Coordinates of C-alpha atoms in Angstrom, one line a residue:
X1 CA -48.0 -20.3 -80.7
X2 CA -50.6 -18.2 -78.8
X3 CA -52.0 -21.7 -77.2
X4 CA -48.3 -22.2 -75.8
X5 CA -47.4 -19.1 -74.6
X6 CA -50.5 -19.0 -72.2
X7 CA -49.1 -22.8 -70.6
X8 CA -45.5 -20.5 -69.6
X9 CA -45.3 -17.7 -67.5
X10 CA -44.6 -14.7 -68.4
X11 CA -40.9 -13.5 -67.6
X12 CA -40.8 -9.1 -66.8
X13 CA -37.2 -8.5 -68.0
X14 CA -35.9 -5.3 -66.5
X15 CA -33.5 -3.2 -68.2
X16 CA -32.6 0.5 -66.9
X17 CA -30.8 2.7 -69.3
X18 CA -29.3 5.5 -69.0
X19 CA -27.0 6.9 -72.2
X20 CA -25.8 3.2 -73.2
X21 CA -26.6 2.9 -76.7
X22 CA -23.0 1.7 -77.4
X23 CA -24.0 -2.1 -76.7
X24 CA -27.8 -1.8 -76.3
X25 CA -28.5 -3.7 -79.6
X26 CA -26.2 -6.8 -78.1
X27 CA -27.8 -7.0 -75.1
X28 CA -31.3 -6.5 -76.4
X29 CA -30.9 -9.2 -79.3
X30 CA -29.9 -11.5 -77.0
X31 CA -33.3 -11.6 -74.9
X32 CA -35.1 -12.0 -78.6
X33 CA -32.1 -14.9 -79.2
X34 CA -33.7 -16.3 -75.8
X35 CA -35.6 -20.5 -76.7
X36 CA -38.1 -18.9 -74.3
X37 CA -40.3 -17.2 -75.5
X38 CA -42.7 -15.9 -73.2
X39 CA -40.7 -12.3 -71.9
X40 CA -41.7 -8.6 -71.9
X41 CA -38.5 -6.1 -71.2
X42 CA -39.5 -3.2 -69.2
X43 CA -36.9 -1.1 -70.6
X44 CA -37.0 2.7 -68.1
X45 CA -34.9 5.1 -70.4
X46 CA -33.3 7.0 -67.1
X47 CA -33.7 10.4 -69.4
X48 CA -30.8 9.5 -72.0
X49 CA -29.3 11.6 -74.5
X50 CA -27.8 9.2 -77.0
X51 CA -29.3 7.3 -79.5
X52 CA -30.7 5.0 -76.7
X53 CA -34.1 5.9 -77.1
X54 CA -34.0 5.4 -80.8
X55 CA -32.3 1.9 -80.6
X56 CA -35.2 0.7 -78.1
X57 CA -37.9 2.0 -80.1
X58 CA -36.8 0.4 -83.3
X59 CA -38.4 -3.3 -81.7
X60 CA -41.6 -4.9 -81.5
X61 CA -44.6 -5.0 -78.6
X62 CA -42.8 -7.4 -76.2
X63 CA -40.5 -4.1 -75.9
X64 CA -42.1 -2.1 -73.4
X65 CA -40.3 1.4 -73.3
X66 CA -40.5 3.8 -70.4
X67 CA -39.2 7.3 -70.7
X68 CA -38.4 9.6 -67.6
X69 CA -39.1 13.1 -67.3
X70 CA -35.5 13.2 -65.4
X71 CA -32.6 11.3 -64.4
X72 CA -32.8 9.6 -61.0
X73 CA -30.2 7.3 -59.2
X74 CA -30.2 3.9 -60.6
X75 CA -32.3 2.2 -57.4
X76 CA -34.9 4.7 -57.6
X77 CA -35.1 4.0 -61.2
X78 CA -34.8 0.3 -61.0
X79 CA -38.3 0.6 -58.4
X80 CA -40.0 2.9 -61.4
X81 CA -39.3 0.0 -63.6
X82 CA -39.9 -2.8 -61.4
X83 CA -43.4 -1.0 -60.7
X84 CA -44.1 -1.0 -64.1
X85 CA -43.4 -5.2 -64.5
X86 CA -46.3 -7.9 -64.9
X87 CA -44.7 -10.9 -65.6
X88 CA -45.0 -13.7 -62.6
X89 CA -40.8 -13.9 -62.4
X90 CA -38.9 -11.1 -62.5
X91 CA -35.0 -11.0 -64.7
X92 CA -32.5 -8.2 -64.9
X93 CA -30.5 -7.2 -68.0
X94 CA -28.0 -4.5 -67.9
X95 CA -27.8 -2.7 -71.2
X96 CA -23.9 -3.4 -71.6
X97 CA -24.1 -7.2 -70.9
X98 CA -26.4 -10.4 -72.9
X99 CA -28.2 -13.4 -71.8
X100 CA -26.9 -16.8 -73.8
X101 CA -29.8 -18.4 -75.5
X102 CA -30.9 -21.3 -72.8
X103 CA -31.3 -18.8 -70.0
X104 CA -34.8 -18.2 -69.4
X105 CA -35.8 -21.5 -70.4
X106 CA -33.6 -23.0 -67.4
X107 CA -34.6 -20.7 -65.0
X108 CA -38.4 -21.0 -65.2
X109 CA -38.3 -24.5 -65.9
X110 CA -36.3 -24.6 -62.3
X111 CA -38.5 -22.0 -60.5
X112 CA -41.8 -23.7 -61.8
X113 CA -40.8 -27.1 -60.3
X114 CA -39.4 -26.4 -57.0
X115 CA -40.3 -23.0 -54.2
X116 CA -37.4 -20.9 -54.7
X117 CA -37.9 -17.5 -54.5
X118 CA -35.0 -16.7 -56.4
X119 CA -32.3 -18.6 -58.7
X120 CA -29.1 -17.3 -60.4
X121 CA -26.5 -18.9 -62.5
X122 CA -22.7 -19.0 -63.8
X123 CA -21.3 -16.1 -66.0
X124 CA -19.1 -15.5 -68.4
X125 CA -17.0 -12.3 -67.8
X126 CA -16.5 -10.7 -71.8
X127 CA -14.0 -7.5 -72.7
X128 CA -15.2 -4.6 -74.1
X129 CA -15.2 -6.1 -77.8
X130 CA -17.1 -9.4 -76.4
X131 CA -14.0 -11.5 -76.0
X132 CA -14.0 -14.2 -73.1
X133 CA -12.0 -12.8 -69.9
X134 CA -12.8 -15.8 -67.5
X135 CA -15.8 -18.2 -66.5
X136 CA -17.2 -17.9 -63.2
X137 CA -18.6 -21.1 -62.0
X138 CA -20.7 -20.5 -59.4
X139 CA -20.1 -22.9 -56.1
X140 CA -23.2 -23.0 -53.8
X141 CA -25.6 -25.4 -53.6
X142 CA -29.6 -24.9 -54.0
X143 CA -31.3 -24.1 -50.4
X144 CA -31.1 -22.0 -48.0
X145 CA -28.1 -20.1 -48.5
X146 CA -28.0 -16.7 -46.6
X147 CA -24.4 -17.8 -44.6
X148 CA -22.5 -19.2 -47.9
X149 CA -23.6 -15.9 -49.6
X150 CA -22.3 -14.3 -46.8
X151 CA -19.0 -15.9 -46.3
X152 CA -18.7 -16.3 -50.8
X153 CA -21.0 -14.0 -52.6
X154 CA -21.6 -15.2 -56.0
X155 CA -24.4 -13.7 -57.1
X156 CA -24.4 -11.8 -60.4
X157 CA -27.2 -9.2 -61.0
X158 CA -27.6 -10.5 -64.8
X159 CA -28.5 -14.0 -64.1
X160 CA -31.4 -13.5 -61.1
X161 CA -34.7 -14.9 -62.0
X162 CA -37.1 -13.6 -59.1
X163 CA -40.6 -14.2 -58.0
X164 CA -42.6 -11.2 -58.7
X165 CA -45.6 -12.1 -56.0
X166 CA -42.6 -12.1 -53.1
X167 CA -41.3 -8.6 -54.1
X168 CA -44.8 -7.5 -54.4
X169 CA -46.0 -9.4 -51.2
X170 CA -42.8 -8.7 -48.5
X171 CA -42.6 -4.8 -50.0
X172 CA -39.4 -5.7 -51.3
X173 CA -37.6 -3.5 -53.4
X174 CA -33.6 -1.9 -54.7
X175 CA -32.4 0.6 -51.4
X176 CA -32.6 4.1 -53.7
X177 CA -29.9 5.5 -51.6
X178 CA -27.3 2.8 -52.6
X179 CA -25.0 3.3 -55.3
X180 CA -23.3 0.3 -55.7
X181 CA -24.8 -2.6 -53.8
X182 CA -28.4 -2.1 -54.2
X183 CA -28.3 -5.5 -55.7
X184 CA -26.4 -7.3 -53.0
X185 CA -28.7 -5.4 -50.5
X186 CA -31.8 -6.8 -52.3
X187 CA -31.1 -10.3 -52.8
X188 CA -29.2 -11.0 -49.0
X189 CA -32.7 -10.0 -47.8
X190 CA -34.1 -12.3 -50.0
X191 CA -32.1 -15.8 -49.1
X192 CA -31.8 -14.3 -45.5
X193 CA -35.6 -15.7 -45.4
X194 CA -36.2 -18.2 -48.0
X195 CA -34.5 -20.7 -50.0
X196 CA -32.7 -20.0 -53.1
X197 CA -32.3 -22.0 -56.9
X198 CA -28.9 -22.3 -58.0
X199 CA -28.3 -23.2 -61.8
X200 CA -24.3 -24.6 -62.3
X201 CA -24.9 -24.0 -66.0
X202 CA -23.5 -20.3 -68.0
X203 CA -26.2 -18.4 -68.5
X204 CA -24.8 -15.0 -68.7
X205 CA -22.0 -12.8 -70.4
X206 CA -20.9 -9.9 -68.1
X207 CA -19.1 -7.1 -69.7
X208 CA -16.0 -5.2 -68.1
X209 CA -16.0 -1.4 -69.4
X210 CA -13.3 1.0 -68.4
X211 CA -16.0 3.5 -67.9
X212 CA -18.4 1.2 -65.9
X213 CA -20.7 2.5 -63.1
X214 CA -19.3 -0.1 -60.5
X215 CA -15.2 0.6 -61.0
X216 CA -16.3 4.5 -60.2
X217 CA -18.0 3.3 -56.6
X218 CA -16.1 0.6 -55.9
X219 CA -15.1 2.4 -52.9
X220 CA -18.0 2.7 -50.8
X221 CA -18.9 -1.2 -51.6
X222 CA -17.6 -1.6 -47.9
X223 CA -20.2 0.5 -46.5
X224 CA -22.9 -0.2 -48.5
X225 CA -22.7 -4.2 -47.4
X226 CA -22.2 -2.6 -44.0
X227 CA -25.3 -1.2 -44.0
X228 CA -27.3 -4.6 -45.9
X229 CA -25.6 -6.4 -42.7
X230 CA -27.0 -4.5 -40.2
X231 CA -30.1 -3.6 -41.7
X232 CA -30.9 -7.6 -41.8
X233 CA -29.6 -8.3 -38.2
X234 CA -31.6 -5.2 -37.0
X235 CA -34.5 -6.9 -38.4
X236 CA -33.6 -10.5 -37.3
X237 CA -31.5 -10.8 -34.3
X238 CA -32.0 -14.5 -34.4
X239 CA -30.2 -14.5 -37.4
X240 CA -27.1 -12.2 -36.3
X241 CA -26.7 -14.7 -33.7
X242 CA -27.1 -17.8 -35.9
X243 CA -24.4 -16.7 -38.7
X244 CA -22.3 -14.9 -36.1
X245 CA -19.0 -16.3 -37.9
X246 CA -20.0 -16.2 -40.9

């Protein structure tokens, strides 16, 4: 098994917690569920007070837990973890959602055969007790996609595969002062300069809470892709001009 693992990369899977024991256990199992096997999660307990800590603790070495001395918004948290990753791609898992069993085995097989910088997938959207809601089939094609994504943006968080080296190299990283967007803000920078990997296939289950983070700022989502907008154009005018429809 050793002689294998050191022919696959190894996959940093980042998961920021912060009180969200209620489903931790899903979404955890599911990474150890994954047909690849070659992952650490970087797990960055944002200061919880539940049984989080407890739950993440309760695995084995390929669980690398991170406590903070204090809470801090989720994109200065999801830097502290991403600092802390070694693996040569780069996933997300959110502690509420799970990863179906192919996922990292088609997204490095696709990464270490073609120059993508990133990839994402389909996902399932699940309820609150894990039933289906819908399937969302994701419609671009692999390339270079910065005006589809702006036009139809279809990427969810949960299903990214990233190349560590280009995060490290371009100083790329989540905007701390965004609340609801960091995401969006971080890959639109990302396939406004290179080409991106699109997998048709579900690789994903994304779970709707009542009490999620994203239905409480939903309301500055307009702003916050505002600001991604013009922050790219103000560094690229050429592009501004290019997707000036889009």
């Amino acid at each position: 098994m050793l002689k294998i693992l050191k022919d696959k990369p190894l996959v940093s899977i980042i998961m920021n917690c912060y009180n969200s024991d209620r489903f931790l256990k899903e979404a955890v199992d599911s990474v150890y569920a994954q047909r690849y096997t070659n992952w650490e999660i970087i797990f960055w307990d944002n200061a919880s007070t539940d049984q989080s800590a407890t739950i993440a603790q309760s695995y084995d070495e390929r669980m690398k837990y991170h406590l903070a001395p204090q809470t801090t918004p989720l994109g200065e948290a999801r830097n502290l973890a991403l600092s802390r990753a070694t693996g040569k791609y780069i996933a997300f898992l959110d502690c509420d959602d799970r990863y179906l069993p192919e996922k990292l085995e088609k997204q490095v097989k696709l990464m270490e055969s073609t120059h993508y910088a990133m990839c994402y997938g389909s996902a399932i959207t699940i309820d609150e007790q894990g039933a289906e809601i819908r399937r969302t089939l994701v419609k671009n094609q692999s390339g270079e996609l910065f005006g589809e994504l702006l036009t139809h943006y279809e990427i969810n968080m949960q299903s990214v595969m990233v190349r560590r080296d280009l995060l490290v190299e371009a100083q790329l990283n989540f905007a701390p002062h965004l609340k609801y967007c960091s995401d969006h803000n971080l890959f639109m920078r990302i396939a406004a300069y290179h080409p991106v990997g699109v997998i048709s296939d579900y690789i994903v289950q994304y779970r709707i809470l009542d009490d999620s983070l994203s239905k409480k700022t939903v309301d500055i989502a307009a702003s916050e892709v505002q600001f991604t907008l013009d922050q790219i154009s103000a560094n690229s005018p050429k592009l501004r001009q290019k997707f000036t429809n889009e």
